[in-house]
mmCIF file of C-alpha atoms and ligand atoms in Angstrom:
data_model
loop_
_atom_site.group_PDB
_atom_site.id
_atom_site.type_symbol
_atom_site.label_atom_id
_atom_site.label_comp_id
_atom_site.label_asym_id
_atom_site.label_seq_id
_atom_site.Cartn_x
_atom_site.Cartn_y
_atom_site.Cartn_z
ATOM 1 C CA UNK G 17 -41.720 -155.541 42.124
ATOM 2 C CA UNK G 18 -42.435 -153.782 45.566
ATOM 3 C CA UNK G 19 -40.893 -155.560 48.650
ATOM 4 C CA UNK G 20 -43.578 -157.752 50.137
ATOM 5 C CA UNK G 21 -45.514 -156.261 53.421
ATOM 6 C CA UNK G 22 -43.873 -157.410 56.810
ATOM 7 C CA UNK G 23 -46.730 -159.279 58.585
ATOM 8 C CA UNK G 24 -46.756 -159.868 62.157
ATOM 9 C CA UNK G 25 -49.786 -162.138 63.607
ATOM 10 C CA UNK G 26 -51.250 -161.780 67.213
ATOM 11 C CA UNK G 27 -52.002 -165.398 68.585
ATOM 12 C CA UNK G 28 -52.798 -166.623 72.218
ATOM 13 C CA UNK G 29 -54.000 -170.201 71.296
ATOM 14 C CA UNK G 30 -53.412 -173.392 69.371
ATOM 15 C CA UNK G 31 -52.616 -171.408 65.914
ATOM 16 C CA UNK G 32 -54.520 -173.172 63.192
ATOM 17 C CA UNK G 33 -55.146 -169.890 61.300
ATOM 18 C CA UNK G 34 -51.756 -168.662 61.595
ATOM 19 C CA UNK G 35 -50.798 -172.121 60.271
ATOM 20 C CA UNK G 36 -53.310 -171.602 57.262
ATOM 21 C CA UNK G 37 -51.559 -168.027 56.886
ATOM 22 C CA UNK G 38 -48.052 -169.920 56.331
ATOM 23 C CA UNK G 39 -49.331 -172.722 54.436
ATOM 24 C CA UNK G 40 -50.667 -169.797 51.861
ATOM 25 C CA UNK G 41 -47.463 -168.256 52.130
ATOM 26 C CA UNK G 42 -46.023 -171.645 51.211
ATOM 27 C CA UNK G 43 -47.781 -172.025 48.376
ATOM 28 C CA UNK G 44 -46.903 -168.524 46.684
ATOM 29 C CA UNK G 45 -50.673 -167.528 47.733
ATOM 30 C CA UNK G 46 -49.292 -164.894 49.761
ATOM 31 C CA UNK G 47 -46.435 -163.918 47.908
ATOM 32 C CA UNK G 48 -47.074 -160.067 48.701
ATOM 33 C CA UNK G 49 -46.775 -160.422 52.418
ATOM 34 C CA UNK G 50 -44.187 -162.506 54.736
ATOM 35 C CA UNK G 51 -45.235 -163.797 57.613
ATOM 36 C CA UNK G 52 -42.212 -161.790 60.172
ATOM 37 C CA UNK G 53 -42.873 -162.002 63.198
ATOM 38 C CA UNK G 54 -45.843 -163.897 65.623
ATOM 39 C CA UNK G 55 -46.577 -162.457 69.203
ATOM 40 C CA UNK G 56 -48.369 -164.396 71.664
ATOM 41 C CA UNK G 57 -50.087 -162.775 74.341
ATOM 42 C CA UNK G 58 -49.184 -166.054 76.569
ATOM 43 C CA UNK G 59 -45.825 -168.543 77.100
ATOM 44 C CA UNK G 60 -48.010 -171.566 76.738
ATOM 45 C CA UNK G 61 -49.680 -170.568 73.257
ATOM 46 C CA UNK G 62 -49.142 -173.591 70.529
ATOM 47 C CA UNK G 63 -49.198 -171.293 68.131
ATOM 48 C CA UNK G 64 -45.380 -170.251 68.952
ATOM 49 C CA UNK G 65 -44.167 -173.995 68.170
ATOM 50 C CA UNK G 66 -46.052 -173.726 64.797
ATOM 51 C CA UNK G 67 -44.121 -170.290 64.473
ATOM 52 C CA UNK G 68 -40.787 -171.469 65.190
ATOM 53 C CA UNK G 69 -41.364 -174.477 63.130
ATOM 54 C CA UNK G 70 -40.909 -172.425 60.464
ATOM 55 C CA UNK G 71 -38.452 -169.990 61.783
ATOM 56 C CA UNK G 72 -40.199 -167.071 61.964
ATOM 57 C CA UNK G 73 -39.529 -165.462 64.791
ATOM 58 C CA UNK G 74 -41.999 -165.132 68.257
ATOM 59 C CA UNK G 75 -42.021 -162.679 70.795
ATOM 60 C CA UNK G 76 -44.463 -162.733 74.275
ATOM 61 C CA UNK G 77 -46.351 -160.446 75.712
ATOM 62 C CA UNK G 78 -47.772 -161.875 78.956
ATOM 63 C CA UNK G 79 -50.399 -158.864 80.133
ATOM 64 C CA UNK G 80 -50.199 -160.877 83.503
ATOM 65 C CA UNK G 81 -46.463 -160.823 83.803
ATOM 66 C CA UNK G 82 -46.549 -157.352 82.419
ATOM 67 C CA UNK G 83 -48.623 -155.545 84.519
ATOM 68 C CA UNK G 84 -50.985 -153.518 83.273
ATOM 69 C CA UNK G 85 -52.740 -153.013 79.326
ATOM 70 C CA UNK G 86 -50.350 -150.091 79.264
ATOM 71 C CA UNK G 87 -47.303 -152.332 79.307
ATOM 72 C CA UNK G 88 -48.695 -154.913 77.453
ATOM 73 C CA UNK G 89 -48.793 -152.847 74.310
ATOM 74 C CA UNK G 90 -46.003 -151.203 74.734
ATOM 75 C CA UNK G 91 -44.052 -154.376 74.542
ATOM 76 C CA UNK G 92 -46.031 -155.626 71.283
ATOM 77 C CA UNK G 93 -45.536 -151.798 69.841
ATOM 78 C CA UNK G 94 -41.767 -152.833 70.793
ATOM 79 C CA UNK G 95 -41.783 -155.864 69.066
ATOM 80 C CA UNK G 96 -43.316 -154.674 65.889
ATOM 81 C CA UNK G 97 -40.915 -152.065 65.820
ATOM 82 C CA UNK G 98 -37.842 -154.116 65.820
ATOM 83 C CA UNK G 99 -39.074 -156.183 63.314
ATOM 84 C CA UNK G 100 -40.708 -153.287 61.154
ATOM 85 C CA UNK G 101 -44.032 -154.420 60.832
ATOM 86 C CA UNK G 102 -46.259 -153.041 58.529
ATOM 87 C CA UNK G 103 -49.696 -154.856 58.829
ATOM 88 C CA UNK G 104 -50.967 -156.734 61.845
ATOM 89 C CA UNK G 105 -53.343 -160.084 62.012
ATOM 90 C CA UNK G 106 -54.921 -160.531 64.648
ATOM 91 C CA UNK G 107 -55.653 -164.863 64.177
ATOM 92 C CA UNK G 108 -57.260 -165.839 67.664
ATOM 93 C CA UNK G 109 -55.911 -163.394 69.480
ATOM 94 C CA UNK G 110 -57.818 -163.258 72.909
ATOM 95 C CA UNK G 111 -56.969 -159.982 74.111
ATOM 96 C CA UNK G 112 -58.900 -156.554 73.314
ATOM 97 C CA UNK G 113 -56.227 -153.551 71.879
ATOM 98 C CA UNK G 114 -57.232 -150.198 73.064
ATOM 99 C CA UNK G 115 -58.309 -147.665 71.426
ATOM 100 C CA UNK G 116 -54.817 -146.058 71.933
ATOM 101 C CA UNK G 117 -53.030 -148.830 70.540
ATOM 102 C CA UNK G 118 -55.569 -149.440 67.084
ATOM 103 C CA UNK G 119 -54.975 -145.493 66.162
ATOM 104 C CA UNK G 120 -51.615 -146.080 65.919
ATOM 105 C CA UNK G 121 -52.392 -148.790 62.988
ATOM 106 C CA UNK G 122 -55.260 -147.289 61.295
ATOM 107 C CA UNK G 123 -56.364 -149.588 58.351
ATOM 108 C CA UNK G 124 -53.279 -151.982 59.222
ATOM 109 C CA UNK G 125 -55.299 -153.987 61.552
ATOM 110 C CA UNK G 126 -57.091 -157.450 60.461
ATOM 111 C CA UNK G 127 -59.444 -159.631 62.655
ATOM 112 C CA UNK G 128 -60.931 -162.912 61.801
ATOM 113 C CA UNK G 129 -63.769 -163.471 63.831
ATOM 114 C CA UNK G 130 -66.028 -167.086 64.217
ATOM 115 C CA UNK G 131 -69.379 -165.751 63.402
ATOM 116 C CA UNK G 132 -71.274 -163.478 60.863
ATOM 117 C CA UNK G 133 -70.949 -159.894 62.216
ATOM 118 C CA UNK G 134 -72.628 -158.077 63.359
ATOM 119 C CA UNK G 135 -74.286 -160.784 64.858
ATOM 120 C CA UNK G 136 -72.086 -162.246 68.146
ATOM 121 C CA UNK G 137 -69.383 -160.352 68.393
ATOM 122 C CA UNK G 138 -68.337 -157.641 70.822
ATOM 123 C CA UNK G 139 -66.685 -157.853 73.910
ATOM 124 C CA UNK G 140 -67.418 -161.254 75.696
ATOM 125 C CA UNK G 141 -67.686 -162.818 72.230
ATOM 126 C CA UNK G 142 -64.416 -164.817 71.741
ATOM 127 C CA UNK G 143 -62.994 -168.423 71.237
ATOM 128 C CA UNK G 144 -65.675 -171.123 72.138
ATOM 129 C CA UNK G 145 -68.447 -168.297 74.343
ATOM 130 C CA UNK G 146 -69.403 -167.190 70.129
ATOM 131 C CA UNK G 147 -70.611 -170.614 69.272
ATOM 132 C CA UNK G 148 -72.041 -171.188 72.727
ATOM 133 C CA UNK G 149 -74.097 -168.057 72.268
ATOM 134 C CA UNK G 150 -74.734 -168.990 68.529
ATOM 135 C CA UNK G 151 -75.827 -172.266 69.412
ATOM 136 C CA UNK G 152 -77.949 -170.662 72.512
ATOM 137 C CA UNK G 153 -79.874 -169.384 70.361
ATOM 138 C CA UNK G 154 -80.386 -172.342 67.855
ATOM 139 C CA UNK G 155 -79.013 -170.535 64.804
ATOM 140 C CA UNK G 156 -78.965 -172.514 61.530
ATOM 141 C CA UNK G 157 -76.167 -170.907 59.785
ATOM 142 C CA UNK G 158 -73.370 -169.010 61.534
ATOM 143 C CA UNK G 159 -69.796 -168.448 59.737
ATOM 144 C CA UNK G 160 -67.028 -166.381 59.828
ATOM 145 C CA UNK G 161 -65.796 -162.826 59.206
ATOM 146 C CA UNK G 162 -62.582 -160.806 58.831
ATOM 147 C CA UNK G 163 -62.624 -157.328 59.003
ATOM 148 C CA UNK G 164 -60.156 -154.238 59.710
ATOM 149 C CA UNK G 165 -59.441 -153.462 63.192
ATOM 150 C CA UNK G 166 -60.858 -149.809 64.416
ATOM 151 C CA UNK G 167 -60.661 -149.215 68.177
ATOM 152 C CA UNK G 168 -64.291 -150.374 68.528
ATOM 153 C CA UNK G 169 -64.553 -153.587 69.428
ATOM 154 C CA UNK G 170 -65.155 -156.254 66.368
ATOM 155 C CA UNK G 171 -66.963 -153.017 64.827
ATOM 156 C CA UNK G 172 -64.427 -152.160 61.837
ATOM 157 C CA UNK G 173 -64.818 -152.867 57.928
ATOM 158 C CA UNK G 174 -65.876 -156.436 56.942
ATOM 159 C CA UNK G 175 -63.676 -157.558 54.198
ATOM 160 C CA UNK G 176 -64.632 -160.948 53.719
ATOM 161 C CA UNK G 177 -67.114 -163.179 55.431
ATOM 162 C CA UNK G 178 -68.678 -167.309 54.733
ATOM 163 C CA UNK G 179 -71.281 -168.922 55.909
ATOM 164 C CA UNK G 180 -71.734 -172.297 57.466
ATOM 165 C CA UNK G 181 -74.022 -174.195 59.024
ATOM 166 C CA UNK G 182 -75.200 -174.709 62.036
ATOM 167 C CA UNK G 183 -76.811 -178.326 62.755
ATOM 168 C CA UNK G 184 -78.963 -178.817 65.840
ATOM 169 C CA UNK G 185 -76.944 -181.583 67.020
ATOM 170 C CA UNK G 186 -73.693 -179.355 67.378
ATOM 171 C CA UNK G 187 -71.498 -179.155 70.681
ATOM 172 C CA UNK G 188 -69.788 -175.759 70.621
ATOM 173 C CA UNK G 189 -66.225 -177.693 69.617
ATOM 174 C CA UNK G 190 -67.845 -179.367 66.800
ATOM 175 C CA UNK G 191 -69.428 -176.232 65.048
ATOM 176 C CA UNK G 192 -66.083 -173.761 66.061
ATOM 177 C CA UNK G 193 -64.119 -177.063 64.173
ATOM 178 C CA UNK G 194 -66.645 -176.593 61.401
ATOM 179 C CA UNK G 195 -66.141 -173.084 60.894
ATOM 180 C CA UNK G 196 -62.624 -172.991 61.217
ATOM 181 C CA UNK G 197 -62.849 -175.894 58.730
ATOM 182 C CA UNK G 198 -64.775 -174.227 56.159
ATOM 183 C CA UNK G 199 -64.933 -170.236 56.736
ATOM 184 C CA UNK G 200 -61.964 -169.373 59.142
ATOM 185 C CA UNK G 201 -58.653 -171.150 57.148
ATOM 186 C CA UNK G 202 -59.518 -169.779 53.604
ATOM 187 C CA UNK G 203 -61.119 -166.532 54.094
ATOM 188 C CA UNK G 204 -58.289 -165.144 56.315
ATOM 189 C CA UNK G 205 -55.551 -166.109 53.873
ATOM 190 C CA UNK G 206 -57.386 -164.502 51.004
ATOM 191 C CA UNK G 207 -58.233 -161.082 52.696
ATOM 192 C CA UNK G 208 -54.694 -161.064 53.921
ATOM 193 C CA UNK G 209 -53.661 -161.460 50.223
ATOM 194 C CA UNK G 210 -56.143 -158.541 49.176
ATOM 195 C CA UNK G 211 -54.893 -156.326 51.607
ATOM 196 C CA UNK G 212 -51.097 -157.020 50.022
ATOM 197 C CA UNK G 213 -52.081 -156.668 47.346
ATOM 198 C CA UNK G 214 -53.230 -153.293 47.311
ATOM 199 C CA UNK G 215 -56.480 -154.289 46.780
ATOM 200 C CA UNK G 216 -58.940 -153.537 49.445
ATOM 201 C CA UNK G 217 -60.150 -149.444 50.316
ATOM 202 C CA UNK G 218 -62.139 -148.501 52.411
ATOM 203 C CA UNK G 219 -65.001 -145.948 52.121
ATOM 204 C CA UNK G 220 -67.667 -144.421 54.672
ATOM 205 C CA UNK G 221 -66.353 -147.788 56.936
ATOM 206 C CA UNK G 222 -67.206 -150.249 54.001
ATOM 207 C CA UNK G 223 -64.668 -152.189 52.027
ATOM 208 C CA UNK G 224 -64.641 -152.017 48.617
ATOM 209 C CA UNK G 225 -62.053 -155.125 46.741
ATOM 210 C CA UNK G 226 -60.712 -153.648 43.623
ATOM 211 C CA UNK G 227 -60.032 -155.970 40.329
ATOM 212 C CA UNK G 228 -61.644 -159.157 41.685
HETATM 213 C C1 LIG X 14 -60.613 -168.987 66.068
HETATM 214 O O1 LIG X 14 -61.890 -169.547 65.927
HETATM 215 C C2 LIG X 14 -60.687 -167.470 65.974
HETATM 216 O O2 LIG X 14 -61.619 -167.006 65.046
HETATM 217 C C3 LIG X 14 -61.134 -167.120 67.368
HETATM 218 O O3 LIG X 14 -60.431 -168.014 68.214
HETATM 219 C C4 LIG X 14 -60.088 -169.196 67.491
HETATM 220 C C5 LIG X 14 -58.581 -169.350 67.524
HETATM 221 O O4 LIG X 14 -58.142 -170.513 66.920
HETATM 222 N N1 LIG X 14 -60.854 -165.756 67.667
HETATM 223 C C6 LIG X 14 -61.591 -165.019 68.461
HETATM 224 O O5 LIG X 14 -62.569 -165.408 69.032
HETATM 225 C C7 LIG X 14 -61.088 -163.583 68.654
HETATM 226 N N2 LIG X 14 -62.188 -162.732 68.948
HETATM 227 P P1 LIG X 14 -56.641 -170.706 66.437
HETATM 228 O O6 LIG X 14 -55.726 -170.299 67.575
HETATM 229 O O7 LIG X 14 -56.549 -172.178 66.166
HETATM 230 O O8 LIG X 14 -56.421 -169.883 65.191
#
């Protein structure tokens, strides 16, 4: 059997979908991956307890303390180096990778985004602004989507996405809650065990799952 990909995940937050990630990985959902290595892109990120909780180990990159984007990525390209990393989630990760830094990982890149691209998403569109926007506009279903990274902006190949809906009576916490809930923490587990799998390709920027 082939050695399972080393995963790193890209977190800045409280880490409930890199918790679903492990729990799949605990359950022998994942069991062509491993879960390496999580970066946050702040000291303060919940996400690194959850991490070292199960002794995986966590790395920082602080763009604030750093500098500048520049040295930002170089010390996350650092990191996944010293662990050799070969795929990257990216599971509410706050920060925007240039174009000089996705290149590097072409097709190695996933995103899970809270909505139903292309439909708010871009830059601006992250963490609780998407269902403030969604909700803006009085949507009645909004969902979830996780797609490969290219260096445009929230623009790459969708490989999975879910509805859910959107009730008129919503705060923005209560529908992102919802959509973690019931899009977020099971479609992100499953595309990251298509991609191990071998089982995602991508053609003319549109994903095609094989044998599923
Ligand atoms: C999630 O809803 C994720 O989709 C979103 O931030 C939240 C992070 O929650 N990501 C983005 O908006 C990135 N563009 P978590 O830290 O509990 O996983």
């Amino acid at each position: 059997m082939a050695e399972p990909l080393r995963i790193a995940v890209l977190v800045s937050g409280g880490g409930t979908n890199l918790q679903a990630l492990m729990d799949a990985e605990d359950k022998g959902i994942l069991h062509s991956g491993e879960i390496v290595l999580v970066i946050a892109s702040n000291p303060t990120a919940f996400a690194l307890t959850r991490a070292k909780k199960k002794n995986i180990a966590t790395a920082v990159a602080w763009k604030r303390e750093l500098g500048s984007q520049e040295a930002f990525e170089a010390e996350i390209e650092k990191q996944l180096a010293a662990h050799k990393i070969d795929i990257i989630v990216l599971a509410g990760f706050m920060n925007i990778l240039s174009a000089n830094f996705t290149s590097k990982w072409p097709e190695r890149i996933i995103n899970v985004h809270p909505a139903l691209i292309p439909s708010f998403c871009g830059k601006g569109f992250y963490g609780l602004h998407v269902h403030e926007a969604a909700l803006a506009k009085g949507v009645k279903v909004s969902g979830a989507t996780v797609h490969i990274v290219t260096p445009e902006c929230d623009a790459g190949p969708i490989i999975l996405q879910k509805a859910v809906e959107g009730r008129q009576d919503d705060t923005p916490e209560v529908l992102q809650r919802r959509i973690m809930e019931e899009a977020e923490w099971k479609i992100l587990p499953e595309a990251v065990r298509l991609f191990c799998e071998d089982k995602i390709t991508v053609e003319n920027n549109k994903v095609y799952i094989k044998g599923e």
